[in-house]
XYZ file of C-alpha atoms in Angstrom:
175
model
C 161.086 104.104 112.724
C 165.013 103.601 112.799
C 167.511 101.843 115.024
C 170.898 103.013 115.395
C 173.979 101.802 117.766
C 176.163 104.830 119.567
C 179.285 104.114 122.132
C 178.144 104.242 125.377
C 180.117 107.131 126.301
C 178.441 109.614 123.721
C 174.753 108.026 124.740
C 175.422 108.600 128.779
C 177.204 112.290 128.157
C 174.517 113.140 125.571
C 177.107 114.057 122.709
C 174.973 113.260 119.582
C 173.959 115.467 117.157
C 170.918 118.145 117.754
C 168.154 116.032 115.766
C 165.327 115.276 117.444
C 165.227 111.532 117.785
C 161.339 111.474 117.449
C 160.508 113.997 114.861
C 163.791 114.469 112.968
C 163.800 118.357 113.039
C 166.495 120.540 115.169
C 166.661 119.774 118.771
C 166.140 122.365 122.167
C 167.315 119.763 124.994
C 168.338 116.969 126.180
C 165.872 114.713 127.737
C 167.401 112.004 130.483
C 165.783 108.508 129.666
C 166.346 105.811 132.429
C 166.330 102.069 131.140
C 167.132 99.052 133.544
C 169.424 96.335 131.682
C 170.357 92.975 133.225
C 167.734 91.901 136.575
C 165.932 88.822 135.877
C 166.065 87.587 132.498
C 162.466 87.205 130.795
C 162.743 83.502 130.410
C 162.691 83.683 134.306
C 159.257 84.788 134.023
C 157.851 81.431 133.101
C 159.127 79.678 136.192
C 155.350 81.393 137.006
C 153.453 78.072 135.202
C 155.596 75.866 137.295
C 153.396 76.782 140.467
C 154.341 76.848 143.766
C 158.419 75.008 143.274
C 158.143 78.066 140.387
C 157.474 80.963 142.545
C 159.673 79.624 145.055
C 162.352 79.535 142.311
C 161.718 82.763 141.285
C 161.188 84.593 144.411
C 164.917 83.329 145.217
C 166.414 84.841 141.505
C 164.708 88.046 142.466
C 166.019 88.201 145.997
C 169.233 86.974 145.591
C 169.847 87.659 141.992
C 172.348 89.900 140.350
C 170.274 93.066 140.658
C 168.506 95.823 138.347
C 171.168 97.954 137.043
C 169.764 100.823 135.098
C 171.545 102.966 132.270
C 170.478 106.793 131.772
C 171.362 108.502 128.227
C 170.501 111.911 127.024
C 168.646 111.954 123.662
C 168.033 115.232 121.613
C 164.407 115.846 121.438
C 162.735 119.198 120.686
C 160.572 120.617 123.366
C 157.169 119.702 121.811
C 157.988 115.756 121.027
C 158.630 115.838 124.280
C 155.878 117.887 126.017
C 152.970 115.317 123.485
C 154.751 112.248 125.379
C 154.850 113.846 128.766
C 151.516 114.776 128.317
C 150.334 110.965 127.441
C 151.890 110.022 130.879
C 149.793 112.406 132.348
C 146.608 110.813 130.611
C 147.566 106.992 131.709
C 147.839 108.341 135.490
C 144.376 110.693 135.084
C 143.088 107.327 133.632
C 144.375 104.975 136.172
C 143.096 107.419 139.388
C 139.732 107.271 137.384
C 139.612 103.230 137.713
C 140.798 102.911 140.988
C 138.292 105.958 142.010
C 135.383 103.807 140.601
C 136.356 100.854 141.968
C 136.785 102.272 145.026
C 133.095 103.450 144.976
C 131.588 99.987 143.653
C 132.856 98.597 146.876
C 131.712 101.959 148.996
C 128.115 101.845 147.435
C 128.065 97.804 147.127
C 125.949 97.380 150.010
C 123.262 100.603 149.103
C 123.110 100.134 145.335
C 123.864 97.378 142.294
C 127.569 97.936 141.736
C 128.059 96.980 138.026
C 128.167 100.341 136.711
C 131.039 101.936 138.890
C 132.722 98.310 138.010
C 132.543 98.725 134.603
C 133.594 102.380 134.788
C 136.553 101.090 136.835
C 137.260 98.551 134.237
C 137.218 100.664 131.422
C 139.367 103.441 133.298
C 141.773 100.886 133.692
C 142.044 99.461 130.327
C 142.213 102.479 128.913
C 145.438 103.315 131.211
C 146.787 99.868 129.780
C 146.389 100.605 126.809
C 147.987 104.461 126.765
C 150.645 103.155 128.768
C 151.462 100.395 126.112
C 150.951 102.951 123.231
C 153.677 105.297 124.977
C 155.659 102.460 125.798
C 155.785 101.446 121.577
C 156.366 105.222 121.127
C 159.013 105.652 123.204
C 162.864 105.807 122.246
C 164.035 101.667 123.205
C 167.261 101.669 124.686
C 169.367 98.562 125.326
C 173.040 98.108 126.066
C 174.779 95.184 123.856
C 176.756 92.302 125.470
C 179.846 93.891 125.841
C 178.230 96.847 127.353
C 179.648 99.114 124.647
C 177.568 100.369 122.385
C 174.006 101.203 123.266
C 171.095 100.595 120.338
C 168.354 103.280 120.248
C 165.107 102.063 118.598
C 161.764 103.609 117.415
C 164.412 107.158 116.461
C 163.475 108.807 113.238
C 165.500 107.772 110.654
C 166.895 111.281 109.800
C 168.615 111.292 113.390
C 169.424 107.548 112.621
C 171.083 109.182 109.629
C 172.678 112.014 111.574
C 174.247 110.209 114.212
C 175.711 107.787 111.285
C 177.253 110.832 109.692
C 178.639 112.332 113.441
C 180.345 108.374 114.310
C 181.631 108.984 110.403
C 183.221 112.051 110.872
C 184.660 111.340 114.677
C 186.231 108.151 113.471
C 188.109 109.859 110.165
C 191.771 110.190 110.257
């Protein structure tokens, strides 16, 4: 997979060129993709270990802290990329209802029957939602915003739309 940097102004209005950012071939749409930049910084997340003064600490940055602010770009995708990753979303929340259902019923039929097996059908429900969550997570288009809020950097596109959009900044910025 590719990484390429746009302006933020083509990302947010969704002017890049029609190449799929996932497969490479001609794109049908548009696809909105939400991404929060700034919040708590993920050092922050280690005031955790500290214990109690930590979570105190940390409760406080969340609370009173700058805020999420989220930034939503259009990326060309064709309609089948993005119908197989809509479809994986649907399989980590089938998978996720599964484990809670079973764990649910361990604690229903705790007091009739052994509960191990609804607990390890909950378990494995659940890490199998972790795990398809993570895999569409790493499958994903990544998109962060640079210091100077700027230029946005797409990661995990296919390098021929890493390619095209290198050609389309070419051609807008020749005199």
């Amino acid at each position: 997979m590719a990484t390429v940097s746009v302006f933020v102004d083509e990302a947010v209005r969704g002017r890049l060129p029609m190449v799929c950012a996932k497969t490479g071939q001609p794109a049908d749409l548009l696809v909105r993709t939400t991404q929060s930049v700034g919040g708590l910084p993920g050092a922050a997340w280690l005031l955790v270990f500290l214990g109690p003064l930590g979570w105190g600490i940390l409760l406080l940055l969340a609370l009173f802290g700058s805020g999420q602010e989220s930034l939503t770009v259009r990326i060309p995708r064709t309609h089948a990329s993005f119908e197989r990753e809509h479809q994986m979303r649907r399989y980590v929340w089938v998978a996720a209802l599964m484990g809670l259902a079973s764990l649910v019923m361990a604690f229903v039929l705790a007091s009739r029957q052994p509960p191990q097996l609804s607990l390890a059908l909950g378990a494995a429900f659940l890490l199998g939602a972790l795990v398809l969550h993570v895999m569409v997570a790493i499958k994903a288009v990544g998109v962060s915003l640079d210091g100077s809020r700027r230029w946005v950097t797409l990661s995990g596109v296919h390098p021929d739309f890493a390619r095209a959009v290198e050609r389309h900044e070419a051609e807008a910025h020749r005199p």
